[in-house]
Every structure is written in C-alpha cells, then in structure tokens.
C-alpha cells in the first residue's frame, strides 16, 4: 500500500468502518439461569445482574494502565436502527456498538483509549518536517487502540444462547455483509474467527474486514466472553494501524482488567 493510499485509508476508515461504531456507540442501560458449558458448573440459581450492579463491575478510570477509560459518546435512534442485509450478522454489529449482543436483562458500556506516546518527530520543528515526516506524524497520532467494552447480564440460559448466536453469526457472515446504522451503510467483505483470550467460561473472537471508499480494506476486531450469566464484549479499532496497514488486536490489558473485575 502506497503512503498516499494509507492516508486515504485513514480518512476513509473514519467515515466508513469506524463510522458504524461511532454512530452506533451508545450507553446501554436497562434493568440467569445458565450452565457453564466448559466447567460443567451449574449457574441455574444465578440471578441476572441489574444495570447498577453492572456499572460497578465494568472497567473505570484507573483500572487499565496506559489507558483512559470514559463513557461511550453518541447513540443510535434505537437498537432496531442497527440493521444488516443478513439478519444473522446483527450480533456482530451490536458488539461493534458496545451493545448487548443478545436479549439482555441489563447492560452498560465504557471506552478504553490508549494513552499516546511521544513520536519520533515530536522534537522537530514544523519547518524541519519533510512530507514523509508529516505522514509519519499523522499515522503516529492515530496509532492508538480504542476499545469499546460492553457488559450485559442475562436471565436463564440467555448468556449461553447469546454466545452460540455470536459464534453462528461469525460463520454465517464469513462471506461478508452490508450493515446500516441510522441510514449510514458500511460493507464488510469478510468475517473470520480469531484466537480468543480464553478468559471467562467461554470466549470467541473475530475480525471483520471493512470495504473502504477507495477500494482498500481495513480490519476491526471483536471478542465476546461469558462470565457465568454476564457477557463482556470488546471491539477495538486503531486508525493508525489501518493507515499503515499494520496488524493490531484487542489489547490484553483491557480484557484482563475487565475479567479481573468479574471474578
């Protein structure tokens, strides 16, 4: 990918792949019986947590070293406004939005943004910057992991069913799909399973490749983890990595910090 193309990818990503998350990212608060499929431990007596309890359990300021944690900004007109040409893909879009991937009894969310590090061009004056330096500085300034974290709680075996629905969505949407959020469209060319963190009772991770306006593509990453009848979802984007075609993933520090609060 050429340098100029990389910059275009960054700009396109801001209004295409990322637009879906930014448009649909919202604070979801609404006020189980499940069997742990991995450990065999029954959770039939467990009661779904309420919104207030989830707010105490989701990551907060100071919980993740090197990251600023804050409320998710922006909201769709409704969850129903998030659509896909293949209905089975909607759980993946909910993950991208910080929303409960299933029919939850309660939910909440936060955003963890990586703190910037000094770039190699930070000590240079503007007059000393070459065109390549400017592009490098632009890429560096955007090279931050931004992770939307969602927590949702379920009655009965709702959490287990939700995990199954997410896994089925990854398979059903492997060939790609088109999403719409409040009238904004985004095409994803493919979806594939990734190695999950292995935290919680069960977890599944995936990467969705978005089709950019200039013909290039860029990946976004999601993971869903079940902790008893509570589900943690993670969605990470990194504009700088997209601009430079570098690999990135969901930060382990964010997942570990959230998992620790759910133990």
Coordinates of C-alpha atoms in Angstrom, one line a residue, residues 8-247:
X8 CA -6.7 8.0 2.3
X9 CA -7.4 4.7 4.1
X10 CA -7.3 6.6 7.4
X11 CA -9.7 9.2 6.2
X12 CA -12.0 6.6 4.7
X13 CA -11.9 4.5 7.8
X14 CA -13.0 7.4 9.8
X15 CA -16.2 7.7 7.8
X16 CA -16.8 4.1 6.9
X17 CA -15.7 1.2 9.1
X18 CA -15.3 3.4 12.1
X19 CA -18.5 5.4 11.4
X20 CA -20.6 2.4 12.2
X21 CA -19.1 2.1 15.7
X22 CA -19.1 5.9 16.3
X23 CA -22.6 6.3 15.1
X24 CA -24.0 3.3 16.9
X25 CA -21.8 3.6 20.0
X26 CA -24.0 4.3 22.9
X27 CA -24.5 3.9 26.7
X28 CA -26.8 0.9 27.1
X29 CA -28.5 0.7 30.5
X30 CA -31.6 -1.5 31.2
X31 CA -32.6 -3.1 34.3
X32 CA -29.8 -16.2 34.9
X33 CA -30.0 -19.5 34.7
X34 CA -27.1 -20.9 32.7
X35 CA -25.0 -24.0 32.7
X36 CA -21.2 -23.5 32.3
X37 CA -20.5 -25.4 29.1
X38 CA -16.8 -25.5 29.8
X39 CA -16.6 -26.3 33.5
X40 CA -19.9 -28.1 33.9
X41 CA -20.7 -25.9 36.9
X42 CA -24.4 -25.0 37.0
X43 CA -25.5 -21.4 37.3
X44 CA -29.2 -22.1 37.4
X45 CA -29.6 -20.3 40.7
X46 CA -27.8 -17.2 39.5
X47 CA -29.9 -14.0 39.0
X48 CA -29.2 -11.6 36.2
X49 CA -27.4 -8.5 37.5
X50 CA -29.1 -5.1 37.2
X51 CA -27.8 -2.0 35.5
X52 CA -26.5 -0.5 38.8
X53 CA -24.5 -3.7 39.5
X54 CA -23.0 -3.8 36.0
X55 CA -21.9 -0.2 36.3
X56 CA -19.9 -1.2 39.4
X57 CA -18.3 -4.1 37.6
X58 CA -17.3 -2.5 34.3
X59 CA -13.8 -1.0 33.9
X60 CA -13.5 2.5 35.2
X61 CA -10.9 5.3 35.3
X62 CA -7.6 3.9 36.7
X63 CA -8.4 0.3 36.1
X64 CA -6.2 -0.2 33.0
X65 CA -2.6 1.0 33.0
X66 CA -1.8 3.1 29.9
X67 CA -5.5 3.7 29.0
X68 CA -8.0 6.4 29.6
X69 CA -11.5 5.0 30.4
X70 CA -14.5 7.1 29.8
X71 CA -18.2 6.9 28.8
X72 CA -19.1 6.0 25.3
X73 CA -20.4 9.0 23.4
X74 CA -23.0 9.1 20.7
X75 CA -26.2 7.0 20.3
X76 CA -28.3 5.4 17.6
X77 CA -32.0 6.3 17.4
X78 CA -32.7 2.7 18.7
X79 CA -31.1 -0.7 18.7
X80 CA -33.6 -1.6 16.0
X81 CA -31.9 1.1 13.8
X82 CA -28.9 -1.2 13.5
X83 CA -29.6 -3.5 10.5
X84 CA -27.8 -6.0 8.3
X85 CA -28.7 -7.5 4.9
X86 CA -28.1 -10.8 6.7
X87 CA -30.0 -10.7 10.0
X88 CA -27.7 -13.3 11.5
X89 CA -24.9 -10.7 11.4
X90 CA -26.6 -8.3 13.8
X91 CA -25.0 -9.7 17.0
X92 CA -21.6 -8.7 15.5
X93 CA -22.9 -5.2 14.9
X94 CA -24.0 -4.9 18.4
X95 CA -20.5 -5.9 19.6
X96 CA -19.2 -3.1 17.3
X97 CA -21.6 -0.7 19.1
X98 CA -20.8 -1.7 22.7
X99 CA -24.4 -3.0 22.9
X100 CA -25.5 -6.3 24.4
X101 CA -25.1 -9.0 21.7
X102 CA -28.2 -10.8 22.9
X103 CA -31.5 -10.1 24.7
X104 CA -30.1 -8.9 27.9
X105 CA -31.8 -8.1 31.2
X106 CA -29.3 -5.1 31.7
X107 CA -26.3 -3.6 30.0
X108 CA -23.7 -0.9 30.2
X109 CA -20.5 0.1 28.5
X110 CA -17.3 2.1 28.5
X111 CA -14.5 3.1 26.2
X112 CA -10.8 2.5 26.9
X113 CA -8.5 4.7 24.8
X114 CA -4.7 4.1 24.7
X115 CA -2.7 7.0 26.0
X116 CA -0.4 8.5 23.3
X117 CA 3.4 8.1 23.3
X118 CA 5.8 10.7 22.1
X119 CA 6.5 10.3 18.4
X120 CA 9.9 10.3 16.7
X121 CA 9.0 13.7 15.0
X122 CA 7.8 15.4 18.2
X123 CA 11.2 17.1 18.8
X124 CA 11.4 18.5 15.3
X125 CA 10.1 22.0 14.3
X126 CA 7.4 22.2 11.6
X127 CA 9.9 23.7 9.2
X128 CA 12.2 20.7 9.5
X129 CA 9.4 18.2 8.8
X130 CA 9.5 16.5 5.3
X131 CA 6.4 15.3 3.6
X132 CA 7.2 11.8 4.8
X133 CA 7.7 13.1 8.4
X134 CA 4.2 14.7 8.3
X135 CA 2.6 11.5 7.1
X136 CA 4.5 9.5 9.8
X137 CA 3.4 12.0 12.5
X138 CA -0.2 11.8 11.3
X139 CA 0.0 8.0 11.4
X140 CA 1.6 8.0 14.8
X141 CA -1.1 10.4 16.2
X142 CA -3.8 7.9 15.2
X143 CA -1.9 4.8 16.2
X144 CA -3.9 4.3 19.4
X145 CA -6.1 1.3 20.3
X146 CA -9.6 2.4 21.1
X147 CA -11.7 -0.4 22.7
X148 CA -15.4 -0.3 23.4
X149 CA -16.2 -2.6 26.3
X150 CA -19.8 -3.7 26.9
X151 CA -21.2 -5.7 29.9
X152 CA -24.6 -7.4 29.7
X153 CA -26.4 -9.7 32.1
X154 CA -28.9 -12.5 31.2
X155 CA -31.7 -14.5 32.7
X156 CA -31.8 -18.3 32.5
X157 CA -29.6 -19.7 29.8
X158 CA -29.6 -16.4 27.9
X159 CA -25.9 -15.9 28.1
X160 CA -25.1 -19.3 26.7
X161 CA -27.6 -18.8 23.9
X162 CA -26.1 -15.4 23.1
X163 CA -22.6 -17.0 22.8
X164 CA -24.0 -19.5 20.4
X165 CA -25.7 -16.8 18.4
X166 CA -22.4 -14.9 18.1
X167 CA -20.5 -18.0 17.0
X168 CA -23.2 -18.7 14.4
X169 CA -23.0 -15.1 13.2
X170 CA -19.3 -15.4 12.5
X171 CA -19.9 -18.5 10.4
X172 CA -23.0 -17.2 8.6
X173 CA -21.3 -13.8 7.8
X174 CA -17.9 -15.2 6.7
X175 CA -18.6 -14.1 3.1
X176 CA -19.3 -10.5 4.2
X177 CA -22.5 -8.4 4.7
X178 CA -23.7 -4.9 4.5
X179 CA -24.7 -3.0 7.7
X180 CA -26.8 0.0 8.1
X181 CA -27.0 2.2 11.2
X182 CA -29.4 5.2 11.2
X183 CA -29.2 5.3 7.4
X184 CA -25.4 5.0 7.2
X185 CA -24.2 2.0 5.2
X186 CA -21.0 0.0 5.6
X187 CA -19.9 -3.1 3.7
X188 CA -17.9 -5.8 5.3
X189 CA -16.2 -8.1 2.8
X190 CA -15.5 -11.0 5.2
X191 CA -15.6 -12.1 8.8
X192 CA -13.2 -14.7 10.3
X193 CA -12.6 -16.3 13.7
X194 CA -9.5 -15.3 15.6
X195 CA -7.8 -16.7 18.7
X196 CA -9.8 -15.7 21.7
X197 CA -8.3 -14.6 25.1
X198 CA -9.5 -17.7 26.9
X199 CA -10.8 -15.6 29.8
X200 CA -14.1 -16.4 31.4
X201 CA -16.1 -19.6 31.0
X202 CA -16.1 -19.4 27.2
X203 CA -14.9 -16.8 24.6
X204 CA -15.0 -16.2 20.9
X205 CA -13.1 -13.6 18.9
X206 CA -13.4 -12.5 15.3
X207 CA -12.1 -10.0 12.7
X208 CA -14.3 -8.2 10.2
X209 CA -12.8 -6.6 7.2
X210 CA -14.4 -3.4 6.0
X211 CA -14.5 -2.2 2.4
X212 CA -13.1 1.3 2.2
X213 CA -14.3 4.1 -0.2
X214 CA -11.1 4.0 -2.3
X215 CA -11.1 0.2 -2.8
X216 CA -8.8 -0.7 0.1
X217 CA -9.9 -2.7 3.1
X218 CA -9.3 -2.4 6.9
X219 CA -9.9 -4.8 9.8
X220 CA -11.7 -4.3 13.0
X221 CA -11.6 -6.8 15.9
X222 CA -14.3 -8.1 18.3
X223 CA -14.4 -10.6 21.2
X224 CA -17.2 -11.9 23.3
X225 CA -16.6 -13.5 26.7
X226 CA -19.1 -15.2 29.0
X227 CA -18.6 -15.0 32.8
X228 CA -21.4 -17.1 34.2
X229 CA -24.6 -15.2 33.1
X230 CA -22.7 -12.0 32.4
X231 CA -21.2 -11.3 29.0
X232 CA -18.3 -8.9 28.3
X233 CA -17.9 -7.7 24.7
X234 CA -14.9 -5.9 23.2
X235 CA -14.5 -4.0 20.0
X236 CA -11.1 -2.5 19.0
X237 CA -10.1 -0.1 16.3
X238 CA -6.8 1.5 15.5
X239 CA -6.8 4.2 12.8
X240 CA -3.0 4.5 12.6
X241 CA -2.6 0.7 12.1
X242 CA -5.2 0.9 9.4
X243 CA -3.4 3.8 7.7
X244 CA -0.1 2.0 7.8
X245 CA -1.5 -1.5 7.1
X246 CA -0.1 -2.8 10.3
X247 CA -1.6 -5.6 12.4

